[in-house]
């Protein structure tokens, strides 16, 4: 077992370090809704681990997308970390948006659309109709309530793909069908999105969407019922400060897919530990990323956006809006004012 200890005193020049246990947080409850999509499963379990370390009681509620929005609007669920906008979940936001508030953008480079193996020779959704026999007149999708399925129904109408059937399944069944077809070198078209490990495991491409039915880049947002941030500003700020890069989210999803332990244990190993409550309700985030997942340890001061990356014992820093001095950062095993990471 390797133990890294990062000295908290180094950051005191720029931030007032408070106790890592806040008595005001004790016995507070949060209900996090999530659908059966890997990125949402990963982020929801990660949030659960962090909040429980701060004295929260966290309930994870698994459901399809439509019930999630109904539950959110009725305050039976507090937070949903996997809202894809502006296109994918537009219909749900049109229906329930008046009772929803935005907490923050989790990820800003998502993409959805129709996906085929690289060896498929067409390049555009507009070419699907002329090749429906090669695709057995099927588009293989996921669960019926998913936003990407609603958008695909619109794409079928927009591109005149009346000869196609949009097949409802689960994401795991869809990917099993993809693997089976690719093993045989057959043509197949599926509903796809990034970030997702499928693009690491399979040689895939998005079909061009000249009509922009699927839009351009999507954003993944953390949302809550309207008024949640007033009820629990600490949790609201925490959820709003969750920011994941493509590399981080992809690695976390791959870990979820490949590991033989349960989701919560994976989240504990790949965790973003909210170390301490700092000025106002801003947070100091300690990112510990085990070498089996990513090869660095990162500290981010989200509010000020100071960033420190520790890699192989060396330090470097970049910062915006502040000029932090990380020159004194060292690893130590006996300083009491530190956060300890183990794996």
GROMACS .gro file of C-alpha atoms in nm:
model
  343
    1UNK     CA    1   0.000   0.000   0.000
    2UNK     CA    2   0.126   0.344  -0.092
    3UNK     CA    3   0.026   0.640   0.121
    4UNK     CA    4   0.042   0.997  -0.006
    5UNK     CA    5  -0.002   1.282   0.237
    6UNK     CA    6  -0.048   1.630   0.104
    7UNK     CA    7   0.031   1.908   0.344
    8UNK     CA    8  -0.266   2.140   0.393
    9UNK     CA    9  -0.055   2.417   0.543
   10UNK     CA   10   0.088   2.495   0.199
   11UNK     CA   11  -0.251   2.622   0.084
   12UNK     CA   12  -0.310   2.845   0.384
   13UNK     CA   13  -0.146   3.141   0.212
   14UNK     CA   14  -0.438   3.160  -0.032
   15UNK     CA   15  -0.728   2.996   0.151
   16UNK     CA   16  -0.851   2.970   0.504
   17UNK     CA   17  -0.854   2.601   0.585
   18UNK     CA   18  -1.148   2.498   0.802
   19UNK     CA   19  -1.223   2.173   0.977
   20UNK     CA   20  -1.301   1.884   0.744
   21UNK     CA   21  -1.606   1.803   0.955
   22UNK     CA   22  -1.881   2.061   0.958
   23UNK     CA   23  -2.136   2.011   1.235
   24UNK     CA   24  -2.402   2.188   1.027
   25UNK     CA   25  -2.387   1.904   0.776
   26UNK     CA   26  -2.466   1.626   1.020
   27UNK     CA   27  -2.779   1.424   0.949
   28UNK     CA   28  -2.864   1.609   0.630
   29UNK     CA   29  -3.014   1.395   0.357
   30UNK     CA   30  -2.984   1.406  -0.021
   31UNK     CA   31  -3.165   1.189  -0.274
   32UNK     CA   32  -2.974   1.147  -0.601
   33UNK     CA   33  -3.162   1.007  -0.900
   34UNK     CA   34  -2.977   0.829  -1.179
   35UNK     CA   35  -3.059   0.629  -1.492
   36UNK     CA   36  -2.883   0.313  -1.606
   37UNK     CA   37  -2.617   0.497  -1.804
   38UNK     CA   38  -2.260   0.442  -1.705
   39UNK     CA   39  -2.154   0.806  -1.669
   40UNK     CA   40  -2.455   0.878  -1.446
   41UNK     CA   41  -2.396   0.568  -1.237
   42UNK     CA   42  -2.031   0.668  -1.191
   43UNK     CA   43  -2.097   1.033  -1.102
   44UNK     CA   44  -2.384   0.950  -0.866
   45UNK     CA   45  -2.183   0.698  -0.667
   46UNK     CA   46  -1.888   0.936  -0.656
   47UNK     CA   47  -2.109   1.211  -0.514
   48UNK     CA   48  -2.254   0.969  -0.260
   49UNK     CA   49  -1.909   0.874  -0.133
   50UNK     CA   50  -1.800   1.235  -0.094
   51UNK     CA   51  -2.119   1.356   0.076
   52UNK     CA   52  -2.123   1.063   0.318
   53UNK     CA   53  -1.774   1.161   0.425
   54UNK     CA   54  -1.928   1.495   0.521
   55UNK     CA   55  -2.201   1.347   0.736
   56UNK     CA   56  -2.478   1.327   0.480
   57UNK     CA   57  -2.722   1.043   0.444
   58UNK     CA   58  -2.742   0.979   0.070
   59UNK     CA   59  -3.011   0.778  -0.106
   60UNK     CA   60  -2.949   0.672  -0.465
   61UNK     CA   61  -3.267   0.628  -0.670
   62UNK     CA   62  -3.241   0.431  -0.993
   63UNK     CA   63  -3.515   0.488  -1.251
   64UNK     CA   64  -3.587   0.555  -1.616
   65UNK     CA   65  -3.560   0.911  -1.736
   66UNK     CA   66  -3.929   1.004  -1.741
   67UNK     CA   67  -3.989   0.897  -1.378
   68UNK     CA   68  -3.673   1.083  -1.276
   69UNK     CA   69  -3.806   1.414  -1.408
   70UNK     CA   70  -4.148   1.349  -1.252
   71UNK     CA   71  -3.980   1.272  -0.920
   72UNK     CA   72  -3.758   1.580  -0.944
   73UNK     CA   73  -4.049   1.810  -1.018
   74UNK     CA   74  -4.234   1.667  -0.718
   75UNK     CA   75  -3.931   1.701  -0.487
   76UNK     CA   76  -3.917   1.326  -0.430
   77UNK     CA   77  -3.567   1.328  -0.578
   78UNK     CA   78  -3.326   1.612  -0.507
   79UNK     CA   79  -3.056   1.597  -0.771
   80UNK     CA   80  -2.989   1.447  -1.113
   81UNK     CA   81  -2.628   1.467  -1.236
   82UNK     CA   82  -2.679   1.346  -1.592
   83UNK     CA   83  -2.898   1.600  -1.774
   84UNK     CA   84  -2.783   1.618  -2.139
   85UNK     CA   85  -2.863   1.952  -2.302
   86UNK     CA   86  -2.954   2.145  -2.509
   87UNK     CA   87  -3.092   1.875  -2.743
   88UNK     CA   88  -3.103   1.529  -2.588
   89UNK     CA   89  -3.333   1.603  -2.294
   90UNK     CA   90  -3.498   1.912  -2.437
   91UNK     CA   91  -3.845   1.754  -2.433
   92UNK     CA   92  -3.817   1.681  -2.061
   93UNK     CA   93  -3.692   2.030  -1.985
   94UNK     CA   94  -3.973   2.180  -2.191
   95UNK     CA   95  -4.220   1.985  -1.979
   96UNK     CA   96  -4.061   2.013  -1.635
   97UNK     CA   97  -3.818   2.305  -1.666
   98UNK     CA   98  -4.030   2.543  -1.460
   99UNK     CA   99  -3.977   2.322  -1.155
  100UNK     CA  100  -3.604   2.259  -1.216
  101UNK     CA  101  -3.293   2.462  -1.131
  102UNK     CA  102  -2.944   2.426  -1.274
  103UNK     CA  103  -2.659   2.361  -1.029
  104UNK     CA  104  -2.369   2.345  -1.272
  105UNK     CA  105  -2.213   2.198  -1.583
  106UNK     CA  106  -2.041   1.867  -1.509
  107UNK     CA  107  -1.901   1.810  -1.859
  108UNK     CA  108  -1.910   2.027  -2.169
  109UNK     CA  109  -1.793   1.815  -2.462
  110UNK     CA  110  -2.054   1.542  -2.492
  111UNK     CA  111  -2.190   1.428  -2.827
  112UNK     CA  112  -2.483   1.212  -2.934
  113UNK     CA  113  -2.586   1.070  -3.269
  114UNK     CA  114  -2.596   0.761  -3.485
  115UNK     CA  115  -2.281   0.551  -3.474
  116UNK     CA  116  -2.143   0.282  -3.707
  117UNK     CA  117  -1.822   0.079  -3.727
  118UNK     CA  118  -1.538   0.251  -3.913
  119UNK     CA  119  -1.548  -0.014  -4.186
  120UNK     CA  120  -1.900   0.093  -4.287
  121UNK     CA  121  -1.850   0.294  -4.605
  122UNK     CA  122  -2.127   0.552  -4.565
  123UNK     CA  123  -2.053   0.879  -4.387
  124UNK     CA  124  -2.388   1.049  -4.330
  125UNK     CA  125  -2.732   0.978  -4.183
  126UNK     CA  126  -2.869   1.088  -4.520
  127UNK     CA  127  -2.716   0.773  -4.676
  128UNK     CA  128  -2.896   0.531  -4.444
  129UNK     CA  129  -3.216   0.502  -4.649
  130UNK     CA  130  -3.031   0.386  -4.960
  131UNK     CA  131  -2.851   0.121  -4.755
  132UNK     CA  132  -3.131  -0.009  -4.533
  133UNK     CA  133  -3.082  -0.367  -4.653
  134UNK     CA  134  -2.721  -0.362  -4.531
  135UNK     CA  135  -2.845  -0.251  -4.188
  136UNK     CA  136  -3.142  -0.494  -4.184
  137UNK     CA  137  -3.364  -0.183  -4.167
  138UNK     CA  138  -3.282  -0.144  -3.798
  139UNK     CA  139  -3.133   0.122  -3.575
  140UNK     CA  140  -3.035  -0.042  -3.247
  141UNK     CA  141  -3.114   0.183  -2.953
  142UNK     CA  142  -3.141   0.183  -2.575
  143UNK     CA  143  -3.435   0.225  -2.335
  144UNK     CA  144  -3.744   0.387  -2.481
  145UNK     CA  145  -3.753   0.688  -2.247
  146UNK     CA  146  -3.398   0.802  -2.317
  147UNK     CA  147  -3.353   1.144  -2.472
  148UNK     CA  148  -3.137   1.003  -2.751
  149UNK     CA  149  -3.426   0.775  -2.851
  150UNK     CA  150  -3.665   1.070  -2.876
  151UNK     CA  151  -3.409   1.257  -3.086
  152UNK     CA  152  -3.359   0.950  -3.307
  153UNK     CA  153  -3.733   0.938  -3.373
  154UNK     CA  154  -3.699   1.298  -3.495
  155UNK     CA  155  -3.398   1.200  -3.709
  156UNK     CA  156  -3.595   0.918  -3.870
  157UNK     CA  157  -3.862   1.168  -3.969
  158UNK     CA  158  -3.617   1.440  -4.077
  159UNK     CA  159  -3.411   1.209  -4.300
  160UNK     CA  160  -3.704   1.008  -4.441
  161UNK     CA  161  -3.596   0.681  -4.279
  162UNK     CA  162  -3.947   0.540  -4.267
  163UNK     CA  163  -3.817   0.200  -4.370
  164UNK     CA  164  -3.620   0.171  -4.046
  165UNK     CA  165  -3.732   0.039  -3.710
  166UNK     CA  166  -3.578   0.194  -3.398
  167UNK     CA  167  -3.511  -0.106  -3.176
  168UNK     CA  168  -3.562  -0.055  -2.803
  169UNK     CA  169  -3.320  -0.237  -2.573
  170UNK     CA  170  -3.076  -0.152  -2.296
  171UNK     CA  171  -2.733  -0.001  -2.343
  172UNK     CA  172  -2.570  -0.334  -2.254
  173UNK     CA  173  -2.788  -0.521  -2.505
  174UNK     CA  174  -2.715  -0.260  -2.772
  175UNK     CA  175  -2.341  -0.294  -2.715
  176UNK     CA  176  -2.364  -0.673  -2.721
  177UNK     CA  177  -2.537  -0.644  -3.061
  178UNK     CA  178  -2.261  -0.408  -3.175
  179UNK     CA  179  -1.988  -0.651  -3.074
  180UNK     CA  180  -2.163  -0.945  -3.238
  181UNK     CA  181  -2.204  -0.756  -3.566
  182UNK     CA  182  -1.846  -0.627  -3.566
  183UNK     CA  183  -1.708  -0.973  -3.494
  184UNK     CA  184  -1.877  -1.082  -3.817
  185UNK     CA  185  -1.790  -0.767  -4.011
  186UNK     CA  186  -2.158  -0.685  -4.055
  187UNK     CA  187  -2.309  -0.339  -4.090
  188UNK     CA  188  -2.489  -0.204  -3.787
  189UNK     CA  189  -2.606   0.140  -3.676
  190UNK     CA  190  -2.665   0.224  -3.311
  191UNK     CA  191  -2.753   0.522  -3.096
  192UNK     CA  192  -2.422   0.638  -2.955
  193UNK     CA  193  -2.273   0.907  -2.736
  194UNK     CA  194  -1.945   1.027  -2.597
  195UNK     CA  195  -1.789   1.008  -2.350
  196UNK     CA  196  -1.829   0.630  -2.346
  197UNK     CA  197  -1.588   0.340  -2.330
  198UNK     CA  198  -1.736   0.193  -2.651
  199UNK     CA  199  -1.514   0.431  -2.849
  200UNK     CA  200  -1.207   0.293  -2.673
  201UNK     CA  201  -1.304  -0.071  -2.721
  202UNK     CA  202  -1.444  -0.052  -3.075
  203UNK     CA  203  -1.333   0.133  -3.389
  204UNK     CA  204  -1.640   0.353  -3.439
  205UNK     CA  205  -1.749   0.678  -3.604
  206UNK     CA  206  -2.045   0.912  -3.584
  207UNK     CA  207  -2.247   0.954  -3.901
  208UNK     CA  208  -2.257   1.315  -4.018
  209UNK     CA  209  -2.578   1.494  -3.929
  210UNK     CA  210  -2.619   1.771  -4.190
  211UNK     CA  211  -2.967   1.860  -4.064
  212UNK     CA  212  -2.827   1.901  -3.709
  213UNK     CA  213  -3.108   1.696  -3.556
  214UNK     CA  214  -2.869   1.586  -3.280
  215UNK     CA  215  -2.717   1.932  -3.250
  216UNK     CA  216  -2.348   1.990  -3.199
  217UNK     CA  217  -2.174   1.938  -2.866
  218UNK     CA  218  -2.395   1.855  -2.569
  219UNK     CA  219  -2.339   1.954  -2.207
  220UNK     CA  220  -2.401   1.735  -1.904
  221UNK     CA  221  -2.560   1.935  -1.623
  222UNK     CA  222  -2.634   1.878  -1.256
  223UNK     CA  223  -2.994   1.980  -1.191
  224UNK     CA  224  -3.224   1.988  -0.886
  225UNK     CA  225  -3.578   2.083  -0.798
  226UNK     CA  226  -3.630   2.458  -0.790
  227UNK     CA  227  -3.541   2.588  -0.445
  228UNK     CA  228  -3.300   2.308  -0.355
  229UNK     CA  229  -3.000   2.543  -0.345
  230UNK     CA  230  -3.177   2.758  -0.086
  231UNK     CA  231  -3.267   2.453   0.123
  232UNK     CA  232  -2.913   2.310   0.116
  233UNK     CA  233  -2.654   2.557  -0.016
  234UNK     CA  234  -2.361   2.335   0.082
  235UNK     CA  235  -2.483   2.037  -0.123
  236UNK     CA  236  -2.593   2.262  -0.409
  237UNK     CA  237  -2.249   2.424  -0.429
  238UNK     CA  238  -2.084   2.084  -0.408
  239UNK     CA  239  -2.287   1.946  -0.699
  240UNK     CA  240  -2.231   2.267  -0.894
  241UNK     CA  241  -1.855   2.234  -0.853
  242UNK     CA  242  -1.830   1.882  -0.994
  243UNK     CA  243  -1.623   1.922  -1.311
  244UNK     CA  244  -1.484   1.626  -1.503
  245UNK     CA  245  -1.252   1.624  -1.803
  246UNK     CA  246  -1.286   1.380  -2.092
  247UNK     CA  247  -0.989   1.182  -1.963
  248UNK     CA  248  -1.125   1.164  -1.610
  249UNK     CA  249  -1.479   1.071  -1.704
  250UNK     CA  250  -1.369   0.813  -1.958
  251UNK     CA  251  -1.128   0.651  -1.713
  252UNK     CA  252  -1.393   0.643  -1.441
  253UNK     CA  253  -1.645   0.481  -1.676
  254UNK     CA  254  -1.389   0.225  -1.787
  255UNK     CA  255  -1.316   0.147  -1.423
  256UNK     CA  256  -1.688   0.099  -1.359
  257UNK     CA  257  -1.715  -0.135  -1.657
  258UNK     CA  258  -1.407  -0.346  -1.587
  259UNK     CA  259  -1.389  -0.371  -1.209
  260UNK     CA  260  -1.526  -0.668  -1.020
  261UNK     CA  261  -1.614  -0.465  -0.712
  262UNK     CA  262  -1.939  -0.276  -0.658
  263UNK     CA  263  -1.992   0.080  -0.780
  264UNK     CA  264  -1.946   0.244  -0.442
  265UNK     CA  265  -1.614   0.071  -0.382
  266UNK     CA  266  -1.493   0.182  -0.724
  267UNK     CA  267  -1.599   0.538  -0.644
  268UNK     CA  268  -1.403   0.522  -0.319
  269UNK     CA  269  -1.090   0.426  -0.511
  270UNK     CA  270  -1.149   0.680  -0.787
  271UNK     CA  271  -1.261   0.963  -0.576
  272UNK     CA  272  -1.269   1.334  -0.572
  273UNK     CA  273  -1.248   1.406  -0.201
  274UNK     CA  274  -1.400   1.734  -0.096
  275UNK     CA  275  -1.146   1.796   0.175
  276UNK     CA  276  -1.260   2.106   0.358
  277UNK     CA  277  -1.513   2.384   0.356
  278UNK     CA  278  -1.342   2.708   0.259
  279UNK     CA  279  -1.445   3.072   0.237
  280UNK     CA  280  -1.819   3.108   0.197
  281UNK     CA  281  -1.935   2.781   0.040
  282UNK     CA  282  -1.644   2.731  -0.197
  283UNK     CA  283  -1.455   2.406  -0.188
  284UNK     CA  284  -1.108   2.270  -0.198
  285UNK     CA  285  -1.113   1.954  -0.404
  286UNK     CA  286  -0.850   1.687  -0.358
  287UNK     CA  287  -0.855   1.459  -0.660
  288UNK     CA  288  -0.693   1.124  -0.589
  289UNK     CA  289  -0.659   0.913  -0.898
  290UNK     CA  290  -0.506   0.574  -0.841
  291UNK     CA  291  -0.238   0.478  -1.092
  292UNK     CA  292  -0.463   0.201  -1.218
  293UNK     CA  293  -0.706   0.467  -1.337
  294UNK     CA  294  -0.501   0.779  -1.414
  295UNK     CA  295  -0.141   0.862  -1.349
  296UNK     CA  296  -0.166   1.181  -1.149
  297UNK     CA  297  -0.293   1.333  -0.832
  298UNK     CA  298  -0.465   1.665  -0.879
  299UNK     CA  299  -0.569   1.942  -0.646
  300UNK     CA  300  -0.817   2.197  -0.776
  301UNK     CA  301  -0.940   2.501  -0.593
  302UNK     CA  302  -1.263   2.523  -0.785
  303UNK     CA  303  -1.382   2.870  -0.682
  304UNK     CA  304  -1.052   3.042  -0.761
  305UNK     CA  305  -0.959   2.787  -1.022
  306UNK     CA  306  -0.608   2.729  -0.898
  307UNK     CA  307  -0.481   2.394  -1.010
  308UNK     CA  308  -0.193   2.184  -0.886
  309UNK     CA  309  -0.086   1.863  -1.053
  310UNK     CA  310   0.144   1.624  -0.869
  311UNK     CA  311   0.304   1.367  -1.096
  312UNK     CA  312   0.575   1.120  -1.002
  313UNK     CA  313   0.680   1.331  -0.707
  314UNK     CA  314   0.728   1.648  -0.911
  315UNK     CA  315   0.506   1.953  -0.889
  316UNK     CA  316   0.384   2.205  -1.137
  317UNK     CA  317   0.097   2.448  -1.118
  318UNK     CA  318  -0.123   2.659  -1.336
  319UNK     CA  319  -0.370   2.915  -1.213
  320UNK     CA  320  -0.631   3.161  -1.326
  321UNK     CA  321  -0.749   3.462  -1.125
  322UNK     CA  322  -0.506   3.389  -0.841
  323UNK     CA  323  -0.133   3.347  -0.800
  324UNK     CA  324  -0.089   3.056  -0.561
  325UNK     CA  325   0.253   2.950  -0.442
  326UNK     CA  326   0.286   2.572  -0.435
  327UNK     CA  327   0.664   2.571  -0.413
  328UNK     CA  328   0.662   2.427  -0.063
  329UNK     CA  329   0.446   2.127  -0.142
  330UNK     CA  330   0.598   1.804  -0.020
  331UNK     CA  331   0.483   1.455   0.054
  332UNK     CA  332   0.502   1.369   0.423
  333UNK     CA  333   0.376   1.099   0.651
  334UNK     CA  334   0.361   1.287   0.978
  335UNK     CA  335   0.211   1.631   0.932
  336UNK     CA  336  -0.121   1.659   1.116
  337UNK     CA  337  -0.260   1.928   0.884
  338UNK     CA  338  -0.296   1.714   0.578
  339UNK     CA  339  -0.527   1.497   0.377
  340UNK     CA  340  -0.415   1.136   0.343
  341UNK     CA  341  -0.475   0.925   0.034
  342UNK     CA  342  -0.431   0.551   0.036
  343UNK     CA  343  -0.455   0.274  -0.217
   0.00000   0.00000   0.00000
